[in-house]
Coordinates of C-alpha atoms (C1' of nucleotides) in Angstrom, one line a residue:
Chain J
M33 CA -7.4 18.5 11.2
I34 CA -10.8 19.2 12.8
V35 CA -10.9 15.5 14.2
K36 CA -8.2 16.5 16.9
R37 CA -10.1 19.6 17.9
I38 CA -13.1 17.7 18.3
R39 CA -11.5 15.0 20.3
E40 CA -10.0 17.5 22.5
E41 CA -13.5 19.0 23.4
I42 CA -14.9 15.6 24.0
L43 CA -12.3 14.8 26.3
K44 CA -12.7 17.7 28.4
H45 CA -16.0 15.8 29.8
L46 CA -14.9 12.5 30.0
P47 CA -11.6 10.3 31.7
A48 CA -9.0 10.9 29.1
D49 CA -8.0 7.0 28.7
L50 CA -10.9 5.9 26.8
P51 CA -10.7 4.9 23.4
V52 CA -12.9 7.8 21.9
K53 CA -12.9 8.0 18.1
V54 CA -13.8 10.6 16.0
E55 CA -14.9 9.9 12.2
A56 CA -17.0 10.6 9.4
P57 CA -20.4 8.8 9.8
P58 CA -21.6 6.3 7.1
R59 CA -24.0 8.8 5.6
E60 CA -24.3 12.5 4.9
E61 CA -27.4 12.9 6.8
L62 CA -25.9 11.8 9.9
G63 CA -23.6 14.9 10.1
D64 CA -20.0 15.8 9.2
Y65 CA -18.4 13.8 12.1
A66 CA -19.7 11.5 14.9
T67 CA -18.0 10.0 18.1
N68 CA -18.7 7.0 20.1
A69 CA -17.3 8.4 23.1
A70 CA -20.6 7.8 24.8
L71 CA -20.9 4.1 23.8
V72 CA -17.5 3.6 25.3
A73 CA -17.9 5.7 28.1
A74 CA -21.1 3.6 29.2
G75 CA -19.5 0.6 30.4
R76 CA -17.1 2.7 32.6
L77 CA -19.3 5.1 34.1
K78 CA -22.0 2.2 34.6
R79 CA -24.7 4.4 32.7
P80 CA -27.2 4.0 29.6
P81 CA -25.3 5.0 26.7
R82 CA -28.0 7.2 25.4
E83 CA -28.5 9.1 28.6
L84 CA -24.8 9.9 28.6
A85 CA -24.9 10.8 25.1
R86 CA -27.7 13.4 25.6
E87 CA -25.6 15.1 28.6
L88 CA -22.6 14.9 26.4
A89 CA -24.3 16.8 23.2
E90 CA -25.6 19.2 25.3
K91 CA -22.3 20.5 26.9
L92 CA -20.8 19.8 23.2
A93 CA -23.4 21.9 21.8
R94 CA -22.1 25.1 23.4
C95 CA -19.0 25.6 21.4
E96 CA -20.4 27.3 18.7
D97 CA -17.7 28.6 16.7
L98 CA -17.1 24.6 16.4
F99 CA -20.6 23.4 15.7
S100 CA -24.0 24.4 14.4
R101 CA -25.7 21.2 15.3
V102 CA -25.0 18.3 17.7
E103 CA -27.2 15.3 18.2
V104 CA -27.9 12.1 19.5
A105 CA -28.3 9.1 17.2
G106 CA -28.7 5.3 17.3
P107 CA -27.4 3.5 20.0
G108 CA -25.8 6.5 21.6
F109 CA -23.5 7.9 18.6
I110 CA -23.3 11.8 19.0
N111 CA -23.1 13.4 15.3
F112 CA -21.8 16.8 14.6
W113 CA -22.5 19.3 12.1
V114 CA -19.3 21.6 12.0
A115 CA -19.8 25.6 11.7
P116 CA -19.6 26.4 7.9
T117 CA -17.1 29.3 8.7
Y118 CA -14.9 26.4 9.8
W119 CA -15.0 24.5 6.7
Q120 CA -14.4 27.9 4.4
A121 CA -11.3 29.0 6.5
V122 CA -9.7 25.7 5.1
V123 CA -9.0 26.8 1.6
K124 CA -6.8 29.7 3.5
R125 CA -5.0 27.7 5.6
V126 CA -4.2 25.1 2.7
L127 CA -3.2 27.8 0.4
A128 CA -1.0 29.7 3.1
R129 CA 1.1 26.7 3.9
G130 CA 1.4 25.8 0.0
E131 CA 3.5 22.6 -0.9
E132 CA 4.1 22.1 2.6
Y133 CA 0.5 21.5 3.3
G134 CA -0.3 18.2 5.1
R135 CA 3.5 18.1 6.2
S136 CA 3.2 16.9 9.9
D137 CA 5.9 16.4 13.0
L138 CA 4.2 13.3 13.7
G139 CA 7.7 11.4 13.4
K140 CA 9.5 14.1 15.8
G141 CA 12.5 13.8 13.5
Q142 CA 13.0 9.9 14.2
R143 CA 15.4 8.4 11.9
V144 CA 13.8 5.6 9.7
Q145 CA 15.5 3.4 7.4
V146 CA 13.3 1.7 4.5
E147 CA 15.3 -0.8 2.9
F148 CA 13.5 -2.3 -0.1
V149 CA 14.0 -4.6 -3.2
S150 CA 17.3 -5.7 -2.7
A151 CA 17.3 -8.0 -5.0
N152 CA 20.3 -10.5 -5.7
P153 CA 22.3 -9.1 -8.6
T154 CA 21.7 -12.3 -10.4
G155 CA 19.2 -10.6 -13.1
P156 CA 17.1 -8.2 -13.8
L157 CA 14.1 -6.6 -12.0
H158 CA 10.8 -8.3 -12.7
I159 CA 7.0 -7.3 -12.1
G160 CA 7.7 -8.3 -8.4
H161 CA 10.2 -6.3 -7.5
G162 CA 8.2 -3.5 -9.0
R163 CA 5.6 -3.6 -6.7
G164 CA 8.2 -3.8 -3.7
A165 CA 9.9 -0.9 -5.2
A166 CA 6.6 1.1 -5.5
V167 CA 5.4 0.8 -1.9
G168 CA 9.0 1.0 -0.5
D169 CA 10.0 4.1 -2.2
T170 CA 6.2 5.5 -1.6
L171 CA 6.1 4.8 1.8
A172 CA 9.9 6.5 2.4
R173 CA 8.3 9.5 0.8
I174 CA 5.1 9.6 3.1
L175 CA 7.1 9.0 6.3
S176 CA 9.6 11.8 5.3
F177 CA 6.4 14.1 4.6
A178 CA 5.1 12.9 8.3
G179 CA 8.4 14.2 9.9
F180 CA 10.9 11.4 10.1
E181 CA 14.0 11.5 8.9
V182 CA 14.4 8.7 6.4
V183 CA 17.0 6.9 4.7
K184 CA 16.2 4.8 1.3
E185 CA 18.6 1.7 1.2
Y186 CA 19.4 -1.5 -1.2
Y187 CA 21.0 -4.0 0.2
I188 CA 23.2 -6.0 -1.9
N189 CA 24.2 -9.5 -1.9
D190 CA 27.2 -9.3 -3.9
R191 CA 29.0 -12.4 -2.3
G192 CA 28.2 -16.1 -1.6
R193 CA 27.2 -19.2 -3.9
Q194 CA 24.9 -17.3 -5.9
M195 CA 27.7 -14.9 -7.0
E196 CA 30.0 -18.1 -8.2
I197 CA 26.5 -19.7 -9.9
L198 CA 26.4 -16.3 -11.4
G199 CA 29.7 -16.4 -12.7
R200 CA 30.0 -19.8 -14.0
S201 CA 26.8 -19.2 -16.0
V202 CA 28.5 -16.3 -17.8
W203 CA 31.5 -18.4 -18.5
L204 CA 29.8 -21.5 -19.7
R205 CA 27.6 -19.3 -22.2
A206 CA 31.0 -17.5 -23.5
R207 CA 32.3 -21.1 -24.1
E208 CA 29.4 -22.1 -26.0
I209 CA 29.6 -18.6 -27.9
A210 CA 33.2 -19.9 -28.9
G211 CA 31.6 -23.3 -30.4
E212 CA 32.0 -25.3 -27.6
K213 CA 29.4 -28.1 -26.8
I214 CA 28.0 -27.1 -23.2
D215 CA 25.4 -29.2 -21.3
F216 CA 24.3 -26.1 -19.4
P217 CA 22.9 -27.1 -15.8
E218 CA 19.8 -26.9 -14.4
D219 CA 20.2 -24.8 -11.2
H220 CA 22.4 -22.1 -13.2
Y221 CA 20.9 -18.9 -14.7
R222 CA 19.5 -19.7 -17.9
G223 CA 18.1 -16.3 -19.1
D224 CA 18.8 -14.8 -22.5
Y225 CA 20.7 -12.0 -20.6
I226 CA 23.1 -14.3 -19.4
R227 CA 24.0 -15.0 -23.2
D228 CA 24.0 -11.1 -24.1
L229 CA 26.4 -10.6 -20.9
A230 CA 28.8 -13.6 -22.1
R231 CA 28.8 -12.0 -25.7
E232 CA 29.8 -8.5 -24.3
L233 CA 32.6 -9.7 -22.1
L234 CA 33.8 -12.1 -24.9
A235 CA 33.9 -8.6 -26.9
R236 CA 36.1 -6.7 -24.6
R237 CA 38.0 -9.9 -23.1
P238 CA 38.8 -11.9 -26.3
D239 CA 41.4 -13.6 -24.2
L240 CA 38.8 -14.9 -21.5
L241 CA 38.9 -18.5 -22.8
E242 CA 42.6 -18.6 -22.6
L243 CA 42.7 -17.7 -18.9
P244 CA 43.0 -20.1 -16.1
E245 CA 39.4 -21.5 -15.0
E246 CA 39.8 -19.7 -11.6
E247 CA 40.8 -16.2 -13.1
A248 CA 38.4 -16.5 -16.1
L249 CA 35.2 -17.2 -13.6
E250 CA 36.0 -14.1 -11.3
I251 CA 36.3 -12.0 -14.2
C252 CA 32.9 -13.4 -15.3
R253 CA 31.2 -12.9 -12.0
E254 CA 32.7 -9.1 -11.4
F255 CA 31.6 -8.4 -14.9
A256 CA 28.3 -9.7 -14.6
L257 CA 27.5 -8.2 -10.9
R258 CA 28.8 -4.7 -12.2
E259 CA 26.5 -4.7 -15.4
I260 CA 23.7 -6.2 -13.7
L261 CA 23.5 -4.1 -10.8
S262 CA 24.0 -1.0 -12.8
G263 CA 20.7 -2.1 -15.0
I264 CA 18.9 -2.3 -11.8
R265 CA 19.9 0.8 -11.0
R266 CA 18.7 2.1 -14.1
D267 CA 15.4 0.5 -13.8
L268 CA 14.7 1.8 -10.8
E269 CA 15.9 5.1 -11.7
D270 CA 13.3 5.0 -14.9
F271 CA 10.6 4.0 -12.4
G272 CA 11.3 7.0 -10.2
V273 CA 12.9 5.3 -7.7
T274 CA 16.5 6.5 -6.1
Y275 CA 18.5 5.4 -3.0
D276 CA 20.4 6.9 -0.3
V277 CA 22.6 4.0 0.2
W278 CA 23.5 1.0 -1.6
Y279 CA 24.9 -1.3 0.9
S280 CA 27.2 -3.8 -0.1
E281 CA 27.2 -7.5 1.9
R282 CA 31.1 -7.9 0.9
E283 CA 31.6 -4.2 2.7
L284 CA 30.0 -5.9 5.7
Y285 CA 32.5 -8.6 5.7
E286 CA 35.4 -6.4 4.9
K287 CA 34.5 -4.0 7.9
G288 CA 34.4 -7.0 10.2
E289 CA 30.7 -6.3 11.0
V290 CA 30.0 -10.2 10.7
E291 CA 32.8 -11.4 13.2
E292 CA 32.0 -8.7 15.3
A293 CA 28.1 -9.7 15.5
L294 CA 28.9 -13.0 16.3
A295 CA 31.0 -12.1 19.0
A296 CA 28.6 -10.2 20.3
L297 CA 25.8 -13.0 20.6
A298 CA 28.5 -15.5 21.9
E299 CA 29.3 -13.1 24.6
A300 CA 25.7 -12.9 25.6
G301 CA 25.7 -16.7 25.9
H302 CA 23.5 -17.1 22.6
L303 CA 25.2 -19.2 20.7
Y304 CA 26.5 -22.9 21.0
E305 CA 28.4 -25.8 18.9
K306 CA 26.7 -28.5 17.9
E307 CA 27.6 -31.0 15.1
G308 CA 30.5 -28.9 14.2
A309 CA 28.4 -25.9 13.2
L310 CA 27.6 -22.8 15.5
W311 CA 24.2 -22.2 16.1
F312 CA 21.9 -19.0 17.3
R313 CA 19.5 -20.0 20.0
A314 CA 16.5 -18.1 18.1
S315 CA 14.1 -20.7 20.3
A316 CA 14.7 -18.9 23.2
F317 CA 13.5 -15.7 21.7
G318 CA 10.4 -17.2 20.0
D319 CA 11.5 -18.6 16.8
E320 CA 10.7 -22.2 16.2
K321 CA 14.1 -23.4 16.2
D322 CA 17.7 -22.5 16.4
R323 CA 19.5 -21.3 13.4
V324 CA 22.9 -22.2 12.0
V325 CA 25.3 -18.8 11.9
R326 CA 28.6 -20.6 10.8
R327 CA 28.6 -24.0 8.9
S328 CA 30.7 -26.9 9.9
T329 CA 33.1 -25.9 7.2
G330 CA 33.8 -22.9 8.8
E331 CA 31.6 -20.4 6.3
P332 CA 29.2 -17.9 7.9
T333 CA 25.5 -18.2 6.4
Y334 CA 23.4 -15.7 4.7
F335 CA 21.9 -15.5 8.1
A336 CA 24.9 -14.4 9.7
S337 CA 25.1 -11.6 7.2
D338 CA 21.8 -10.4 8.1
I339 CA 22.5 -10.8 11.8
A340 CA 25.5 -8.5 11.2
Y341 CA 23.7 -6.0 8.9
H342 CA 20.7 -5.6 11.2
R343 CA 22.9 -5.0 14.5
E344 CA 24.8 -2.4 12.3
K345 CA 21.7 -0.7 11.1
F346 CA 20.6 -0.3 15.0
L347 CA 23.7 0.0 17.0
K348 CA 26.2 1.7 14.7
R349 CA 23.8 4.2 12.4
G350 CA 21.5 4.5 15.2
F351 CA 18.4 4.3 13.3
D352 CA 15.3 4.1 15.7
L353 CA 13.1 2.3 13.3
V354 CA 13.8 0.2 10.4
V355 CA 11.3 -0.7 7.7
D356 CA 12.2 -3.8 5.6
V357 CA 10.1 -4.5 2.8
W358 CA 10.3 -8.1 1.8
G359 CA 8.5 -10.4 -0.8
A360 CA 6.3 -12.7 1.0
D361 CA 7.7 -15.8 0.7
H362 CA 10.5 -14.7 3.1
H363 CA 8.2 -14.6 6.0
G364 CA 9.6 -17.4 7.8
Y365 CA 12.8 -15.4 8.2
V366 CA 10.8 -12.6 10.2
P367 CA 11.1 -14.5 13.7
R368 CA 14.6 -15.4 13.4
L369 CA 15.8 -11.8 12.9
K370 CA 13.5 -10.5 15.5
A371 CA 14.8 -13.1 17.8
V372 CA 18.2 -11.7 16.8
L373 CA 17.2 -7.9 17.8
S374 CA 15.8 -9.4 21.4
A375 CA 18.8 -11.2 22.0
L376 CA 21.0 -8.0 21.2
G377 CA 18.6 -6.1 23.8
L378 CA 16.8 -4.4 21.1
D379 CA 13.2 -3.8 21.3
P380 CA 12.0 -6.0 18.1
E381 CA 9.1 -3.7 17.7
R382 CA 11.6 -1.5 16.1
L383 CA 12.2 -3.6 13.2
K384 CA 8.9 -3.6 10.9
V385 CA 8.8 -6.0 8.0
L386 CA 6.4 -5.4 5.1
L387 CA 5.7 -8.6 3.6
I388 CA 4.5 -8.1 0.1
Q389 CA 2.7 -10.7 -1.5
M390 CA 3.1 -12.1 -5.0
V391 CA 2.5 -10.7 -8.2
N392 CA 0.8 -13.2 -10.6
L393 CA 1.2 -12.6 -14.1
I394 CA -1.8 -13.4 -16.2
E395 CA -1.1 -13.8 -19.8
G396 CA -3.8 -15.2 -22.1
G397 CA -6.0 -15.8 -19.1
K398 CA -3.3 -18.4 -18.0
L399 CA -1.1 -18.2 -14.7
K400 CA 2.6 -17.7 -15.8
S401 CA 4.9 -18.9 -13.5
M402 CA 8.0 -16.9 -13.0
S403 CA 11.7 -18.0 -12.2
T404 CA 14.9 -15.9 -12.5
R405 CA 16.8 -19.1 -12.9
A406 CA 14.9 -20.5 -15.5
G407 CA 14.9 -16.7 -17.1
E408 CA 10.9 -16.8 -17.5
F409 CA 9.6 -13.6 -16.1
V410 CA 8.4 -10.2 -17.2
T411 CA 10.7 -7.6 -16.5
L412 CA 10.4 -4.2 -14.9
R413 CA 11.3 -2.8 -17.8
E414 CA 9.4 -4.3 -20.2
L415 CA 6.3 -3.1 -18.3
L416 CA 7.4 0.4 -18.1
E417 CA 7.9 0.4 -21.8
E418 CA 4.2 -1.1 -22.4
V419 CA 2.0 0.4 -19.7
G420 CA 4.4 3.5 -18.4
R421 CA 5.8 4.5 -15.0
D422 CA 2.6 6.3 -13.8
A423 CA 0.3 3.5 -14.7
V424 CA 2.5 1.1 -13.2
R425 CA 3.2 2.9 -9.8
F426 CA -0.6 3.9 -9.6
T427 CA -1.8 0.4 -9.9
F428 CA 0.7 -1.1 -7.6
L429 CA -0.4 1.7 -4.9
T430 CA -4.2 0.9 -5.1
R431 CA -3.7 -2.4 -3.2
K432 CA -2.8 -2.8 0.3
C433 CA 0.2 -5.1 0.1
D434 CA -0.6 -8.3 2.0
A435 CA -2.9 -9.2 -0.5
P436 CA -1.7 -11.2 -3.7
L437 CA -2.4 -9.3 -6.7
D438 CA -2.8 -10.7 -10.2
F439 CA -1.5 -8.3 -13.0
D440 CA -2.9 -8.9 -16.3
V441 CA -0.4 -7.4 -18.9
E442 CA -2.7 -7.6 -21.5
L443 CA -5.8 -6.1 -19.4
V444 CA -3.7 -3.1 -18.0
K445 CA -2.6 -2.3 -21.3
S446 CA -5.5 -2.7 -23.1
Q447 CA -7.6 -0.5 -20.6
S448 CA -4.5 1.8 -20.0
S449 CA -6.4 4.9 -20.8
E450 CA -9.2 3.9 -18.3
N451 CA -6.4 3.3 -15.3
P452 CA -7.5 5.1 -12.0
V453 CA -4.4 7.1 -12.6
Y454 CA -5.4 9.0 -15.5
Y455 CA -8.5 10.0 -13.3
V456 CA -6.5 11.6 -10.8
Q457 CA -4.3 13.3 -13.1
Y458 CA -7.1 14.5 -15.3
A459 CA -8.5 16.3 -12.2
H460 CA -5.1 18.0 -12.2
A461 CA -4.8 18.8 -15.7
R462 CA -8.8 20.0 -15.7
L463 CA -7.9 22.6 -13.0
A464 CA -4.7 23.9 -15.0
S465 CA -6.8 24.4 -17.7
V466 CA -9.2 26.6 -15.7
F467 CA -6.1 28.7 -14.7
R468 CA -5.2 29.1 -18.3
K469 CA -9.0 30.0 -19.0
A470 CA -8.8 32.4 -15.8
E471 CA -5.8 34.4 -17.3
E472 CA -7.4 34.4 -20.5
V473 CA -10.4 36.3 -19.0
G474 CA -7.9 38.5 -16.7
L475 CA -9.2 37.0 -13.5
L476 CA -6.2 37.1 -11.3
P477 CA -6.1 34.6 -8.1
P478 CA -6.8 36.4 -5.1
S479 CA -4.5 37.1 -2.1
L480 CA -4.7 35.0 1.0
E481 CA -6.4 38.1 2.6
E482 CA -8.8 38.8 0.2
I483 CA -10.5 35.2 -0.5
P484 CA -14.4 35.7 -0.4
A485 CA -14.6 32.4 1.5
H486 CA -17.9 32.9 2.5
R487 CA -19.0 32.3 -1.1
L488 CA -18.2 28.7 -0.9
D489 CA -21.1 27.5 0.2
T490 CA -22.6 24.7 -2.0
A491 CA -22.7 21.2 -0.9
E492 CA -19.9 20.4 -3.3
D493 CA -17.8 23.2 -1.9
F494 CA -18.0 21.6 1.5
R495 CA -17.3 18.2 0.1
L496 CA -14.1 19.3 -1.3
L497 CA -13.3 21.8 1.7
K498 CA -13.6 18.5 3.9
L499 CA -11.2 16.5 1.9
L500 CA -8.8 19.4 2.2
D501 CA -8.9 19.4 5.4
A502 CA -8.5 15.5 6.0
F503 CA -5.6 15.1 3.8
P504 CA -2.9 15.7 6.7
R505 CA -4.4 13.2 8.7
V506 CA -4.5 10.7 5.9
I507 CA -0.8 11.3 5.6
E508 CA -0.4 10.6 9.4
E509 CA -2.4 7.3 9.1
A510 CA -0.6 6.1 6.0
A511 CA 2.8 6.8 7.8
V512 CA 1.7 5.1 11.1
S513 CA -0.1 2.3 9.9
L514 CA 2.6 2.0 6.9
E515 CA 0.3 2.0 4.2
P516 CA 0.7 3.8 1.3
H517 CA -2.4 2.8 -0.5
R518 CA -4.6 5.1 1.7
V519 CA -2.8 8.2 -0.1
T520 CA -4.2 6.5 -3.3
Y521 CA -7.7 6.2 -2.1
F522 CA -7.6 9.7 -0.7
L523 CA -6.7 11.0 -4.0
L524 CA -9.2 9.2 -6.0
D525 CA -11.9 10.5 -3.6
L526 CA -10.6 14.0 -4.0
A527 CA -10.5 13.6 -7.8
T528 CA -14.1 12.4 -7.6
A529 CA -15.6 15.3 -5.6
L530 CA -13.6 17.6 -8.0
H531 CA -15.0 16.1 -11.2
D532 CA -18.1 16.4 -9.5
Y533 CA -17.9 19.8 -8.7
Y534 CA -16.7 20.7 -12.2
T535 CA -19.8 19.8 -13.9
K536 CA -22.4 21.3 -11.4
H537 CA -20.4 24.6 -10.9
R538 CA -18.4 26.9 -13.4
F539 CA -15.2 28.2 -11.5
V540 CA -14.8 31.4 -13.9
S541 CA -17.9 32.9 -14.3
E542 CA -19.6 36.7 -14.4
D543 CA -19.7 36.9 -10.8
E544 CA -16.2 37.9 -9.9
E545 CA -16.2 37.7 -6.2
L546 CA -17.8 34.0 -7.0
S547 CA -15.3 33.3 -9.3
R548 CA -12.1 34.5 -7.1
A549 CA -13.6 32.2 -4.2
R550 CA -13.7 29.3 -6.3
L551 CA -10.2 30.0 -8.3
A552 CA -8.9 29.9 -4.9
L553 CA -10.7 26.5 -3.8
A554 CA -9.5 25.5 -7.3
R555 CA -6.1 26.3 -6.5
A556 CA -5.9 24.4 -2.9
V557 CA -7.3 21.6 -4.4
K558 CA -4.8 21.4 -7.4
Q559 CA -1.9 22.0 -4.7
V560 CA -3.4 18.9 -2.8
L561 CA -3.5 16.6 -5.7
A562 CA 0.0 17.6 -7.0
R563 CA 1.4 16.8 -3.5
G564 CA -0.5 13.7 -3.2
L565 CA 0.5 12.3 -6.7
N566 CA 4.3 13.5 -5.6
L567 CA 4.2 11.2 -2.9
L568 CA 2.9 8.6 -5.1
G569 CA 5.8 9.3 -7.3
V570 CA 3.1 9.7 -10.1
S571 CA 3.4 12.8 -12.2
A572 CA 1.1 15.8 -12.0
P573 CA 0.5 17.0 -15.6
E574 CA -0.8 20.4 -16.5
R575 CA -2.3 19.0 -20.1
M576 CA -2.8 15.6 -21.0
Chain K
rG138 C1' 2.3 -32.7 9.6
rC139 C1' 3.3 -27.5 11.4
rG140 C1' 3.2 -22.1 10.7
rC141 C1' 2.3 -17.4 8.2
rC142 C1' -0.9 -14.6 4.9
rC143 C1' -5.6 -14.8 1.6
rG144 C1' -10.8 -15.5 0.6
rU145 C1' -15.6 -9.3 0.0
rA146 C1' -20.5 -7.7 -6.5
rG147 C1' -19.4 -11.5 -12.9
rC148 C1' -13.8 -9.1 -12.6
rU149 C1' -9.6 -5.9 -10.0
rC150 C1' -10.0 -4.1 -5.6
rA151 C1' -11.7 -0.8 -0.8
rA152 C1' -14.0 -0.3 4.0
rU153 C1' -11.1 5.2 8.5
rC154 C1' -6.2 -0.3 14.5
rG155 C1' -15.0 -3.1 16.4
rG156 C1' -19.3 0.9 14.4
rA157 C1' -24.7 2.9 11.9
rU158 C1' -28.3 0.4 5.4
rA159 C1' -20.6 -3.4 3.0
rG160 C1' -18.3 0.9 -1.2
rA161 C1' -15.5 2.3 -6.0
rG162 C1' -13.7 1.2 -10.9
rC163 C1' -14.0 -2.3 -14.9
rA164 C1' -17.5 -5.0 -18.0
rU165 C1' -23.5 -4.6 -18.8
rU166 C1' -28.2 -1.3 -19.8
rG167 C1' -30.0 3.7 -20.6
rG168 C1' -29.0 9.1 -20.6
rA169 C1' -25.9 13.8 -20.7
rC170 C1' -21.3 18.4 -24.6
rU171 C1' -23.9 26.2 -28.4
rA172 C1' -20.0 27.9 -21.6
rC173 C1' -13.8 26.8 -17.6
rG174 C1' -10.9 19.8 -21.2
rA175 C1' -16.8 14.1 -22.4
rA176 C1' -9.6 10.6 -20.0
rU177 C1' -15.8 13.5 -17.4
rC178 C1' -21.0 13.6 -15.4
rC179 C1' -25.7 11.2 -14.2
rA180 C1' -28.8 6.8 -13.5
rA181 C1' -30.0 1.1 -13.4
rA182 C1' -28.5 -3.4 -12.2
rG183 C1' -24.9 -6.2 -9.4
rG184 C1' -23.7 -9.2 -2.1
rU185 C1' -26.1 -14.9 3.1
rU186 C1' -18.5 -10.6 3.2
rG187 C1' -16.0 -19.3 1.7
rG188 C1' -19.1 -21.9 5.8
rA189 C1' -20.5 -22.9 10.9
rG190 C1' -20.4 -21.7 16.0
rG191 C1' -18.9 -18.0 19.6
rU192 C1' -17.3 -13.3 22.3
rU193 C1' -20.9 -7.4 23.1
rC194 C1' -25.2 -2.7 22.8
rG195 C1' -22.7 -3.8 17.6
rA196 C1' -18.4 -8.4 13.4
rG197 C1' -16.4 -7.9 6.7
rU198 C1' -12.8 -7.1 11.0
rC199 C1' -11.6 -10.4 17.4
rC200 C1' -11.7 -16.0 18.9
rU201 C1' -12.4 -21.6 17.8
rC202 C1' -13.3 -25.3 14.1
rC203 C1' -13.9 -26.4 8.9
rC204 C1' -13.5 -25.7 3.1
rG205 C1' -10.5 -23.5 -0.7
rG206 C1' -6.0 -20.7 -2.4
rG207 C1' -0.7 -18.9 -2.1
rC208 C1' 3.9 -19.0 0.7
rG209 C1' 7.2 -21.0 4.1
rC210 C1' 9.2 -25.0 7.3
rG211 C1' 17.8 -26.3 4.7
rC212 C1' 24.7 -26.1 7.8
rC213 C1' 20.2 -22.3 0.4
rA214 C1' 20.2 -16.9 -0.5

RNA sequence: GCGCCCGUAGCUCAAUCGGAUAGAGCAUUGGACUACGAAUCCAAAGGUUGGAGGUUCGAGUCCUCCCGGGCGCGCCA
């Protein structure tokens, strides 16, 4: 976290509100870090950037414990070379904090809810849900590691018309199995899993088809809901995703939250009646038009549930921040929900919606369309069985989520041993093997005080030390920007540096002091790799 | 028609909320295991960042307009 220290030094000499940045320059010859301080200050102070840079560089060069060299370059960048002793001390800092290295108090204990997947319980999870699951779960882990108090939640849409259709789908299939000729409706769930459910239900309730339709439909619906939901839960668990709360939409109604929320909006004067329906004046808060919250039939809309749900998140449960992870096809929904928060007197910025773009499934070089209704999709479970959890999670986390993703199943399967995830895991396993070797020759890792860190003096040593030093900042940036993929790319960088080191230097050698220094470095790298992989929900194997 | 997202190497993707000569992996070509694991490493090649303007010391990134792709625009969820 040397960046913070450098920044502090610079700001001693400049107005504090300038957007001064400290970052790694594009090439190694330009130093360890660089700042644009003189460039951004030039305008304000009405002085040529290079002249300002020279003055500033001179002052900064006096911090000899921090910098070994300070130079002005280009249009007015100041480049720093950090003192080697600073880098060498990093290994001790990493080991001293152990597994906790990288944890920060950035979130200051703010309460954050991350709601993700929340797929309708009308069928198994497919690939697209997998992407949302990987991103949401990892984001939650990162936020928690960055000092937020995180609750992971799944919202279950267990009422409404889709539930009726689900029940009827099962019922119709059951009658079909019993030998009846059924003209199965287009808009019902046609996947094979419905037939399986019907068969299973018939086995348990042989009397099903003799019951009055009303009763039979309810039994079908409840059975399907329960089975599908527990299947979803199993799939997610096998994907390494667990939740703190499974929140039922029905419960929202039973507790009277929906009526209460609508009453609150009405009282504030944001509802009105038109054509027999009740409308929310969303257009007054930036949405493009007003929205119905209660149909002319008296039935509340899905939007009404969501109003109540989000009101409950903020007002009843007191979350400081709510992150919703949605499929990008719901993006049109964002403005109306933000409008609700404004109408309720809440800062809409406290709701962050992460839109996960589509996953396009490529099969045989052709785009395959997926639809739950039509029963055409590759399930998350199939993917897990074919490709494996680590590779699937890692693949989803090597992309920023606002770009569509082409998932070529055959390609990922055939190249599974070349998937970048193994590159990172192999770095970890290699280090584990180094320690096995060290133990074999009776070399014990040194205690913290005894690390001969001054022996870590090659270019490859410094490359690793710098990366270790940057880890906490990577976590913070990933947390603030809600971009889990930053951690993935950091791990790839660290693994690359490690593999490079491995081919150039030996950890265990005749020189015992040197070996002890390098083993300490190895331990630090292994620890950070393990921690990073853990944040991604990917295993860190000792052997592969 | 209106709105949101995307367009970067043959392919899949990065690029530190405007920074210096746009980077990785895969695929291609050529090299490296008698020492801690070759699931690795080294090298070559690969680009007018969809196009045209603009903003400024500086643009893949911001603004405008086109082109192409995706997704929305229900008293569905």
